[in-house]
XYZ file of C-alpha atoms in Angstrom:
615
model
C 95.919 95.393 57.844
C 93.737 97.931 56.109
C 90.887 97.384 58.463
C 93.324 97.814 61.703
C 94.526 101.060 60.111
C 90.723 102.558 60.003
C 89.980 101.700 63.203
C 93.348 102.876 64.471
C 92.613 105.813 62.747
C 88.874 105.952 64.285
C 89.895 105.602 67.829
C 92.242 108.720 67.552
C 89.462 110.096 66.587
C 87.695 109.155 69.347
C 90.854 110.468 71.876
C 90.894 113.985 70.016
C 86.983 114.092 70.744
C 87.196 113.150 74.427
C 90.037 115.782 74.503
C 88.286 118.473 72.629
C 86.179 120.052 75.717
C 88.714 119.616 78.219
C 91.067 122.667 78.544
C 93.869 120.230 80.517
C 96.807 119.106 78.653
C 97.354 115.757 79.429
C 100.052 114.862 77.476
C 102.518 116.692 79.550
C 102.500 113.431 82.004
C 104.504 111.596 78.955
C 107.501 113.609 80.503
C 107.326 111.805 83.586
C 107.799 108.457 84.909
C 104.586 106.226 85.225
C 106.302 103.259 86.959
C 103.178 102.933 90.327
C 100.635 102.805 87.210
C 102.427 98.890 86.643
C 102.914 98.374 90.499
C 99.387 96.166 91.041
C 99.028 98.222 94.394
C 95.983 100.696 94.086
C 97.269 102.642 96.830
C 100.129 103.742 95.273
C 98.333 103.323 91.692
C 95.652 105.949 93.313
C 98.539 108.001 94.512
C 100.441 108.719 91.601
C 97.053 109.513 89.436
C 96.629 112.367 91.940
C 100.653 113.322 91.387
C 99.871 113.634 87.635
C 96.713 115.398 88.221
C 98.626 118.136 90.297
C 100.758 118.335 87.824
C 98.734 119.227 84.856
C 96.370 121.299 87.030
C 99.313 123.661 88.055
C 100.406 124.011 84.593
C 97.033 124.627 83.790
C 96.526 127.668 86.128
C 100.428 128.771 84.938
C 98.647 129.228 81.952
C 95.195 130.097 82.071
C 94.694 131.162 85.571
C 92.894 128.905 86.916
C 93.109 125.978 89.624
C 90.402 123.962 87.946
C 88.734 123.016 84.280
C 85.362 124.205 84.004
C 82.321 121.788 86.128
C 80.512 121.262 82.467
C 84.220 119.911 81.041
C 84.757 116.986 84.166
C 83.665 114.089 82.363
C 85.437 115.160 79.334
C 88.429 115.502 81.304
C 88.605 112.248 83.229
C 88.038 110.444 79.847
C 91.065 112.409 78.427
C 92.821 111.654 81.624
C 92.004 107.766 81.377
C 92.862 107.683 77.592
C 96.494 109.263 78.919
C 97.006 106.464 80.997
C 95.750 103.536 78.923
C 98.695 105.176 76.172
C 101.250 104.319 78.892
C 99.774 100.796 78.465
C 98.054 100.165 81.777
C 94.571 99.234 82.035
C 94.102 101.102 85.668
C 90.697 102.526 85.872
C 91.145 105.459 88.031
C 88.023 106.559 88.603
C 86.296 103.026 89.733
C 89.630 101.912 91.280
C 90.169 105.298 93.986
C 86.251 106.130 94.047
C 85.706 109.558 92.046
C 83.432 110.504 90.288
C 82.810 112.939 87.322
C 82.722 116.191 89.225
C 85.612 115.312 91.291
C 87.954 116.887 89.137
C 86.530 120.237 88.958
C 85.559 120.610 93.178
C 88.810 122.065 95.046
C 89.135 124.395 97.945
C 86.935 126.283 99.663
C 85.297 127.157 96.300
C 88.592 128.879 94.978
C 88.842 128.357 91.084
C 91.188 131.173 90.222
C 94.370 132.654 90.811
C 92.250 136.061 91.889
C 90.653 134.185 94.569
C 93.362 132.025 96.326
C 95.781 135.743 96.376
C 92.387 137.484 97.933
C 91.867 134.173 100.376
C 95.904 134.028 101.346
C 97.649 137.498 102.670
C 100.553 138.819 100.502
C 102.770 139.008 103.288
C 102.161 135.400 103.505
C 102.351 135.025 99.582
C 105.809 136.734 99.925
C 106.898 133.998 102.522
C 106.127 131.006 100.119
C 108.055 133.318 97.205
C 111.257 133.777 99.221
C 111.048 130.091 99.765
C 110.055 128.995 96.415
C 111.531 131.359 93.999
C 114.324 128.542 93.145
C 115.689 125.681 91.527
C 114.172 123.434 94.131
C 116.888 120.943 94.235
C 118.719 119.949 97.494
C 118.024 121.631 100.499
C 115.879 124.584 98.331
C 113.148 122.030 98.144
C 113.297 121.456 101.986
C 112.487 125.214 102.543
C 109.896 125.685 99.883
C 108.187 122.331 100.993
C 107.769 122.882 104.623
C 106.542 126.638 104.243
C 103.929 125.478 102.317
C 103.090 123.021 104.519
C 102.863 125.647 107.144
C 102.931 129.311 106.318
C 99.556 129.598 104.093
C 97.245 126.782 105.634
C 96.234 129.018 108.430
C 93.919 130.163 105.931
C 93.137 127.316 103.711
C 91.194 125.259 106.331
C 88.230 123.270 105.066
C 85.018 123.174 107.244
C 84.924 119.065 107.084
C 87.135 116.718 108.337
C 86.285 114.538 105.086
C 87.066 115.804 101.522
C 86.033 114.232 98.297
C 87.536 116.093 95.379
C 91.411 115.577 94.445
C 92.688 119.206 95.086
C 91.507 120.068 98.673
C 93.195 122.700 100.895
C 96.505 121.006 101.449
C 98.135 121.055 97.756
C 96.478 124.289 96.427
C 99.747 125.824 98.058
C 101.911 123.559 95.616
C 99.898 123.914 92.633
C 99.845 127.598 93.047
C 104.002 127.644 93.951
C 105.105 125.987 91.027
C 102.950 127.854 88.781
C 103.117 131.324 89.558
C 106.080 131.657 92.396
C 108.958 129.135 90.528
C 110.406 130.237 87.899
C 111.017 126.672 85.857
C 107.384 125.878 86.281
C 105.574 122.720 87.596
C 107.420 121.476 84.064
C 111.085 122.033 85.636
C 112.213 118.612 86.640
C 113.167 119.744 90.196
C 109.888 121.478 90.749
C 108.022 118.606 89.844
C 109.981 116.406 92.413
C 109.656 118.165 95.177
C 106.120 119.784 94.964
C 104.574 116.513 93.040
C 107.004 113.533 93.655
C 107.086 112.863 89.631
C 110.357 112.179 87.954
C 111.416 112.821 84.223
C 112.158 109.927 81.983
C 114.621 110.302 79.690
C 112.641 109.368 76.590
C 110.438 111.883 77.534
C 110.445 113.733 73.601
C 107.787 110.224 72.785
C 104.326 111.230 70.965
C 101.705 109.346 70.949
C 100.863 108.928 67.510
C 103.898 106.929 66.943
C 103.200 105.024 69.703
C 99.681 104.007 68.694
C 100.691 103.146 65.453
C 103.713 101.084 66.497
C 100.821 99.428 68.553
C 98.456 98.773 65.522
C 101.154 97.645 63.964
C 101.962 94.868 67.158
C 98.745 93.694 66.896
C 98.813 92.386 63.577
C 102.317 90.872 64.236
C 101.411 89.394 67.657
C 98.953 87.063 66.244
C 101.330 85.197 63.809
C 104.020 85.350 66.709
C 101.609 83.752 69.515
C 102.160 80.455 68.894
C 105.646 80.543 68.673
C 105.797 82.256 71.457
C 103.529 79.407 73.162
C 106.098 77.151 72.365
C 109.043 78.979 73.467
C 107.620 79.778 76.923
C 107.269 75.886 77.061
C 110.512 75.094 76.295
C 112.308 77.890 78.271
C 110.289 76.458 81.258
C 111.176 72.954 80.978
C 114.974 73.932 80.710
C 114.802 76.168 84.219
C 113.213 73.271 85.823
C 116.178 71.112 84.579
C 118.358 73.744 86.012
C 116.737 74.040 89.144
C 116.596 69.844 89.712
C 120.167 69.853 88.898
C 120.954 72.604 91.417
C 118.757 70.940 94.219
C 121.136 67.289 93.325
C 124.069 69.216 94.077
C 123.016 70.600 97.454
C 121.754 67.176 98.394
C 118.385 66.791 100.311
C 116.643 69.935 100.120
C 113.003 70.427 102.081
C 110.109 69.417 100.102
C 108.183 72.796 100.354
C 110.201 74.830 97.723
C 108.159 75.838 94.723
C 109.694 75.062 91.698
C 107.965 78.035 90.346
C 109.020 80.493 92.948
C 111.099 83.771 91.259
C 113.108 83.377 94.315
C 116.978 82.643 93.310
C 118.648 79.427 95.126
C 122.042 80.272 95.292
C 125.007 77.502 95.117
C 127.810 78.207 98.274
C 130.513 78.576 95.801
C 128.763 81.291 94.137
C 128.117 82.735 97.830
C 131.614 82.079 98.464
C 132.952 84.096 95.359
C 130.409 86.851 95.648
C 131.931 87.922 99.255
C 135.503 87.004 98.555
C 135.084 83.835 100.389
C 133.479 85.719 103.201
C 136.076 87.784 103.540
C 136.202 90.158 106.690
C 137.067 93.086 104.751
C 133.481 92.815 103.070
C 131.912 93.010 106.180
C 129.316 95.412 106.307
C 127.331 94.787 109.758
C 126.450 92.487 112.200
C 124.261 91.317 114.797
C 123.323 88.529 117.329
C 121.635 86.620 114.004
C 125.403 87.043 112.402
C 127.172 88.621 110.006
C 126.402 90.762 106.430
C 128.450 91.231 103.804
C 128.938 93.524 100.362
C 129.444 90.607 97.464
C 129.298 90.846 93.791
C 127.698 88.552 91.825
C 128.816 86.997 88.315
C 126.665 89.102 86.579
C 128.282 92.446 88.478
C 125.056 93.415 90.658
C 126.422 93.984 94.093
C 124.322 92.465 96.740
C 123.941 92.330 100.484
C 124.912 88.896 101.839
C 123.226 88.018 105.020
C 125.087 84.836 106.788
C 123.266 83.066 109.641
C 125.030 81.426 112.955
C 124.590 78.363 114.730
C 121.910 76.873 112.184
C 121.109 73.134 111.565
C 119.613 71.299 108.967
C 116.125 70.491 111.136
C 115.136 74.213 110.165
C 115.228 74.472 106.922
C 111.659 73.345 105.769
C 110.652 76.438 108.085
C 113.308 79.088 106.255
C 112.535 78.292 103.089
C 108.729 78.794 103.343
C 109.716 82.443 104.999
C 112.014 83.409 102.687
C 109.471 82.619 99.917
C 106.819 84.811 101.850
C 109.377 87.726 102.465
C 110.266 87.848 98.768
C 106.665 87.824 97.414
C 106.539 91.385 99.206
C 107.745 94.077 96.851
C 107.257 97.917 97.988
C 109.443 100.552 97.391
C 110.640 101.717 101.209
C 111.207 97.519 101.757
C 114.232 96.384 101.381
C 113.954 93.210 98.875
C 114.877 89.767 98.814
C 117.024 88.287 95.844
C 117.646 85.015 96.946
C 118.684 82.151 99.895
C 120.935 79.453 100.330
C 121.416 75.964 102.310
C 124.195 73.772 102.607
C 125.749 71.602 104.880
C 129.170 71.752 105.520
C 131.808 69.768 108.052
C 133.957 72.526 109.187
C 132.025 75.457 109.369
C 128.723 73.663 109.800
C 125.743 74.034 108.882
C 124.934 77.333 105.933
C 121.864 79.420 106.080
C 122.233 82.489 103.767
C 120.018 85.476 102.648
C 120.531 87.578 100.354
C 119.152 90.806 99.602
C 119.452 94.323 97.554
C 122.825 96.458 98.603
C 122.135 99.300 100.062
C 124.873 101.980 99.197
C 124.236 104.523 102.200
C 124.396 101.980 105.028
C 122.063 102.050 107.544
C 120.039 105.241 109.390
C 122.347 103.964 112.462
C 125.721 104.796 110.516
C 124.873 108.217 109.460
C 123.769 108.919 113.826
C 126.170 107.206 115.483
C 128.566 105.328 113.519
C 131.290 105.730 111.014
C 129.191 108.767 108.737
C 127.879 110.450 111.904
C 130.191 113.530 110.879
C 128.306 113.747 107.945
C 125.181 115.509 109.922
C 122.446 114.888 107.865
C 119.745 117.945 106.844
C 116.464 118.605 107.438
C 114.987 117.544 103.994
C 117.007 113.981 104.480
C 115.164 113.524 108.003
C 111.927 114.245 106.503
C 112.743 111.747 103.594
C 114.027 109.153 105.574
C 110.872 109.207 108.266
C 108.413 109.128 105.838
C 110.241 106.179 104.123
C 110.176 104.390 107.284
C 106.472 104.997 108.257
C 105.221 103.811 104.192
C 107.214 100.815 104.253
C 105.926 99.872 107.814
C 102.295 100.580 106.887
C 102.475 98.374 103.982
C 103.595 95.439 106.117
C 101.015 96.528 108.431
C 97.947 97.274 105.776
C 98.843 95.931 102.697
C 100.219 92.404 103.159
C 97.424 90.015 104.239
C 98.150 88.732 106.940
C 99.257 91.283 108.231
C 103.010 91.191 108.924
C 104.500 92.544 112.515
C 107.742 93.627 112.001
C 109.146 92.967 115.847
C 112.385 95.183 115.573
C 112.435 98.644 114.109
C 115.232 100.087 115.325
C 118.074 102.527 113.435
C 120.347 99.639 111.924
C 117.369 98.036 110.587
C 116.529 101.624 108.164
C 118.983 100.930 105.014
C 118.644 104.111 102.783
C 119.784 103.611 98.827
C 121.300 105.838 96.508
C 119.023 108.724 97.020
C 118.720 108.469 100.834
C 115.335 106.750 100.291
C 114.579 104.643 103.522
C 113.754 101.193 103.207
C 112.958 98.696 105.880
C 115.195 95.697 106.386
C 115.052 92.310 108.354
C 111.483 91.389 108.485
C 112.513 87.730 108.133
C 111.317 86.878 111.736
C 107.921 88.875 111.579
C 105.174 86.896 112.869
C 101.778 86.530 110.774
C 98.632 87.431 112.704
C 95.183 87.434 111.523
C 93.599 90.808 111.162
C 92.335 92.306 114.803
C 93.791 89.549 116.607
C 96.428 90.149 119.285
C 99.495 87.634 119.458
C 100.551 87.212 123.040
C 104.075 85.192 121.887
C 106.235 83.304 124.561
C 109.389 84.828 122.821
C 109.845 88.601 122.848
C 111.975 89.649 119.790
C 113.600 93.103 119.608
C 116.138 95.088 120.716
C 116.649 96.867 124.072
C 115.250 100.143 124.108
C 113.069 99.849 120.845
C 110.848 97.268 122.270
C 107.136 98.568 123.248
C 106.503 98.002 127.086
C 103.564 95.736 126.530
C 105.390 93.374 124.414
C 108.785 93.242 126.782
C 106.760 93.015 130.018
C 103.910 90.690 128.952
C 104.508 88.836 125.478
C 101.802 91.496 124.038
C 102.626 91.678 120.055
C 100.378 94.020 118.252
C 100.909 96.481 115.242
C 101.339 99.239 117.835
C 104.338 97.704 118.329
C 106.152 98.745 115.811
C 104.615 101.837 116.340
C 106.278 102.618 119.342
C 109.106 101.280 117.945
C 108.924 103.557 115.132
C 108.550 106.438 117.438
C 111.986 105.983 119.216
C 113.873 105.429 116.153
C 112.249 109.367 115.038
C 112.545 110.838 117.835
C 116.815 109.422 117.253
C 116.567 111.011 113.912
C 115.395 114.178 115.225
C 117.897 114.321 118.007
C 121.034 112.860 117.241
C 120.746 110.825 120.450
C 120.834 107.074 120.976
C 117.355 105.148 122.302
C 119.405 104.815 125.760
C 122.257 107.034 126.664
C 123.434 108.619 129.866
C 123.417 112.040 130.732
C 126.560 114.238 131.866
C 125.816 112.786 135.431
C 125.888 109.465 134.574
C 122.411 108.780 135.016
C 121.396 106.846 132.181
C 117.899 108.035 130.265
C 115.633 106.982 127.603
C 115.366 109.038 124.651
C 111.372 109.041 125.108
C 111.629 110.151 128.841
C 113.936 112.662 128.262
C 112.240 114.199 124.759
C 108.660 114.356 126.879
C 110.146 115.955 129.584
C 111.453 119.234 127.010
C 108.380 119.033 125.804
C 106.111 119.563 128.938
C 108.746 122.481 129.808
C 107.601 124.317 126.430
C 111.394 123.316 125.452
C 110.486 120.729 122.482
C 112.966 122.778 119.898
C 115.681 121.466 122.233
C 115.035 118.029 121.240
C 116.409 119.246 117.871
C 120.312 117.849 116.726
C 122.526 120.945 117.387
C 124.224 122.045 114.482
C 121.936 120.818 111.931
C 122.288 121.480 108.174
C 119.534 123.467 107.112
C 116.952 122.743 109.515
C 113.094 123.323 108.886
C 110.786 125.773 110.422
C 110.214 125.861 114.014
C 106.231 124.684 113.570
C 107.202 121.593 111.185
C 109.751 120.559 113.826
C 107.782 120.443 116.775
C 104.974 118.359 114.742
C 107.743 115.705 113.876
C 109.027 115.503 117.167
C 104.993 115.988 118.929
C 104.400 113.081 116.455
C 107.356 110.687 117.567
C 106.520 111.730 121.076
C 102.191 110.068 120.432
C 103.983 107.107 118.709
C 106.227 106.344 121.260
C 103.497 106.843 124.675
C 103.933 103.910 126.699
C 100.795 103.020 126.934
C 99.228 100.929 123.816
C 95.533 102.753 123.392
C 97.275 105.826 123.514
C 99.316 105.496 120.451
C 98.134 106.044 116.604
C 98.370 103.217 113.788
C 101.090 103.529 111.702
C 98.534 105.147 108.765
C 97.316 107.392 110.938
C 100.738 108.589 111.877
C 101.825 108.551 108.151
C 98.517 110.973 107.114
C 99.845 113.113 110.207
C 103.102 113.685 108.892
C 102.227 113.675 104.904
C 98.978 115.943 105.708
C 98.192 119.358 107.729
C 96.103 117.151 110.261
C 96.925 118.639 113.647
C 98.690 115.878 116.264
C 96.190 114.670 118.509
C 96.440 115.307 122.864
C 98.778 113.688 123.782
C 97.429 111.973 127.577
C 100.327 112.330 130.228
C 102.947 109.659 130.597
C 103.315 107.179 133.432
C 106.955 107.759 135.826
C 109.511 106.282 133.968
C 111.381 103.343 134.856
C 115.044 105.195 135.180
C 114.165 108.197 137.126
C 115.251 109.911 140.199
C 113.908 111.455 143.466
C 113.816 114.647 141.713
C 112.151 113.498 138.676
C 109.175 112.171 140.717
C 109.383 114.834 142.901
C 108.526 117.412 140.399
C 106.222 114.909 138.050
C 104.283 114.467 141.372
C 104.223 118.708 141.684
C 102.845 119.163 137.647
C 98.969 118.660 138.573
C 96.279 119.939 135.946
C 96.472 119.380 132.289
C 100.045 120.615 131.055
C 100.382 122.777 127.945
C 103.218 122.045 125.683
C 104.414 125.128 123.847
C 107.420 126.633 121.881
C 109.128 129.477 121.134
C 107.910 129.799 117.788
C 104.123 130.375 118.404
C 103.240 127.057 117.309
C 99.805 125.799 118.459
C 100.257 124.113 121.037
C 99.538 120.185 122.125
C 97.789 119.874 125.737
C 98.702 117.212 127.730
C 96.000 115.100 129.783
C 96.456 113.570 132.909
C 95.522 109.701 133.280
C 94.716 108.231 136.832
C 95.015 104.923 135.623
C 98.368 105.545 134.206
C 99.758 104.996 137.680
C 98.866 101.817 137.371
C 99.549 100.654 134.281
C 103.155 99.414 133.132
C 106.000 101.470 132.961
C 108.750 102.085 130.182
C 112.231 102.481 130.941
């Protein structure tokens, strides 16, 4: 014990050494929740480092002036910012893992160090702009207002040269760092400030210091020895007895298909405990339904509420097949996807054959009941639209990116967004995604989807790719943005898609009008017209013309401008007049808006003519 004392003592030693040069304080980050550090996924491991590194850099210039430590002090600090994380008890090496190295941490924007500098390089009427914006609690709508006038208002003169930056603090979140430490009053420190300009949230322990924590480790060590083997044996015993459980639940269903893994953290639910978790499928627990059947709310023994997803006109010949998916679906785990709790089989005389999902409750429903059913009169805000579509583009570019294979979902559409507590969007139903080796197009025979969400390539010929969801994804923004269903009719009768009908505002120089009247706090007129310019590139009919789902994601996270978008084919529902006057617009068109936002040029395509078109 005496011998783990002196080095316990040596190593914080060692941390006060490694901390001595660096003028950053760290230990501020013990405040705020660490959770992505534990997540496996260095993506998101990578993204929270730079979170925390905003963080203390802000604070840092709240209190000494400047955006950056010193270049002699960047080794120094990246040790002192590795030792902070290994304290939380992760082993994620963040400078090998995202690819930095030691002068990373002290390179920002255009060469701007101080406070001096960025006020000389930014204009104060434009300072005064992000002030009357960010001068707040930023809770609620606040943080909607200070968030997109940074991303707007001061960039104009914050561009970088290159199109590829290496340091952690280039152009686009010196406007942050400087808001919350000069502009807000709380500080990057205030809990709302650091959620909306940095994404970090408090913990409630967050009074911890690490000396007691070190020591209570120390003191683990010598403990965990003498515990090991007992805790060897216990892990043995605890799983022979879920084994037993497991056997004894698979007697009671009767033949079950051979390919369930008897290790799988996947929960096999008995009927009777499906039964009393939805009131015996009660139709007052209803919560939605579909061609696939119904869902329900149910609470389970234990009092977590669940969603219970019951399948229709099933037989026993597909099981082997459903239980090897719904051991796929619920090895994928990501925030913005909605997750998988458990399944169940059983045969029954009456109401025949069982096949049963079920899944995480949602408490705000589904993106389609807040647009167009039963909380559509609760209009939501700007800041909730901005949520929600970045939600739905993360969670479909980790099914696209991060799961190998890669997984296609095949039906984005409104009722498939579920949003939790927090309006947090999270991507439901990927149960009948197909698995496709990476760069290799699926033609399938069977074209899953829903009318109106469905990319033309896929409905016309059987084409499946990732930019299907894409598209897919477009339709169900530009719906967010407007209020309006993917097919609706006009006050003529003439029934439109919403793509059709948001392009041709756009080419007018009319794309503010795609806007939901009557909104709660909308955004500036620039951010707008890049969300809808954006939904309008993911949604193009044609395939080559559309972005990946990352690409579309950096677009609407980043200042990166939207790319041309090339002219549409003639839609499928269109009149003599439409043609008449699509047939009139020669030339490239230039899309522009009220607001002096830089405009997007349109290019016409003579082989769009001949390619299919989308109705």
């Amino acid at each position: 014990m005496d011998l783990i004392l002196r080095l316990f003592f040596l190593f914080s030693l060692f941390l006060s050494y490694a901390s001595a040069t660096c003028p950053l304080n760290f230990n501020i980050l013990s405040n705020f929740s660490q959770n992505a550090f534990f997540s496996g996924n260095v993506s998101e491991q990578c993204q929270q480092a730079r979170q925390d590194l905003h963080l203390v850099l802000s604070e840092y210039l709240r209190t000494n002036g400047s955006f950056l430590p010193p270049a002699n002090a960047s080794k120094d600090c990246w040790d002192a910012f590795q030792a902070e994380i290994t304290s939380f008890g992760s082993n994620f090496d963040v400078r090998s893992a995202c690819g930095y190295d030691n002068s990373s941490i002290s390179r920002g924007c255009l060469n701007i160090t101080t406070r001096q500098q960025f006020e000389f390089q930014v204009p104060s009427a434009t300072r005064n702009t992000m002030e009357s914006a960010c001068n707040q609690s930023l809770g609620g709508s606040a943080c909607t207002g200070c968030s997109a006038t940074l991303s707007s208002s001061p960039t104009i003169y914050l561009r970088e040269n290159s199109t590829f930056i290496s340091n952690l603090t280039d152009c686009t979140v010196y406007p942050s760092i400087y808001a919350a430490a000069i502009l807000n009053p709380g500080g990057p420190l205030d809990p709302n400030t650091a959620n909306c300009l940095f994404f970090l949230n408090t913990v409630s322990n967050s009074g911890k210091n690490h000396a007691w924590a070190y020591g209570a480790a120390a003191a683990g060590i010598s403990v965990s020895i003498a515990l090991g083997l007992l805790g060897f044996w216990y892990w043995r015993r605890r799983e022979a007895r879920k084994k037993k459980i497991l056997a004894e639940r698979l007697e009671g269903l009767g033949s079950e298909p051979s390919s369930m893994n008897p290790n799988s953290t996947l929960v096999r639910f008995k009927i009777d405990e499906i039964r009393a978790a939805t009131k015996n499928f009660s139709r007052e627990n209803i919560i939605g339904s579909g061609g696939f059947g119904n869902v329900y709310k149910g609470v389970l023994s234990d009092g977590s509420v669940v969603a219970v997803k019951r399948f229709k006109n099933c037989s026993p010949a597909g099981d082997e097949g459903f239980v090897h998916e719904v051991q796929v679906i619920s090895s994928i785990r990501h925030r913005n996807l909605v997750a998988l709790r458990g399944f169940c089989t059983s045969p029954g005389s009456l109401e025949g054959h069982q096949r049963i999902i079920v899944c995480e409750f949602m408490p705000n429903g589904s993106l389609h009941d807040h647009l167009f059913g039963c909380w559509a009169h609760r209009r939501l805000d700007w800041r909730s639209r901005c949520r929600i579509a970045v939600g739905m583009a993360r969670g479909l570019a980790y099914l696209h990116r991060d799961v190998q294979p890669a997984i296609i979902h095949r039906d984005i559409k409104a009722s498939n967004i579920l949003l939790d507590e927090n309006f947090e969007a999270k991507v439901a139903d990927f149960g009948l995604a197909k698995f496709t080796p990476e760069g290799v197009t699926h033609v399938s025979t069977r074209v899953a989807g829903t009318h109106g969400y469905v990319a033309p390539e896929y409905a016309l010929y059987g084409q499946l790719t990732e930019k299907s969801d894409v598209y897919s994804f477009g339709v169900v923004l530009l719906e967010l943005l407007s209020g309006k269903k993917a097919l609706f009719t006009t006050g003529q009768a003439q029934p439109l898609h919403i793509t059709d009908w948001a392009w041709s505002l756009a080419r007018k120089g009319s794309t503010l009008e795609v806007i939901e009247q009557d909104m709660e706090n909308p955004g500036p007129a620039d951010v707008i017209e890049r969300y809808v310019m954006i939904a309008l590139l993911c949604a193009h009919p044609q395939l080559h013309c559309r972005p990946s789902i990352d690409q579309a994601l950096k677009i609407i996270e980043s200042d990166l401008p939207v790319p041309q978008i090339p002219d549409r084919p003639l839609p499928l529902i269109a009149d003599l007049e439409d043609i008449e006057r699509t047939a009139s617009a020669g030339g490239s068109g230039r899309l522009s808006s009220r607001s002096g936002y830089q405009s997007f040029s349109t290019e016409k395509s003579s082989e769009a003519r001949g390619d299919s078109q989308h109705g």
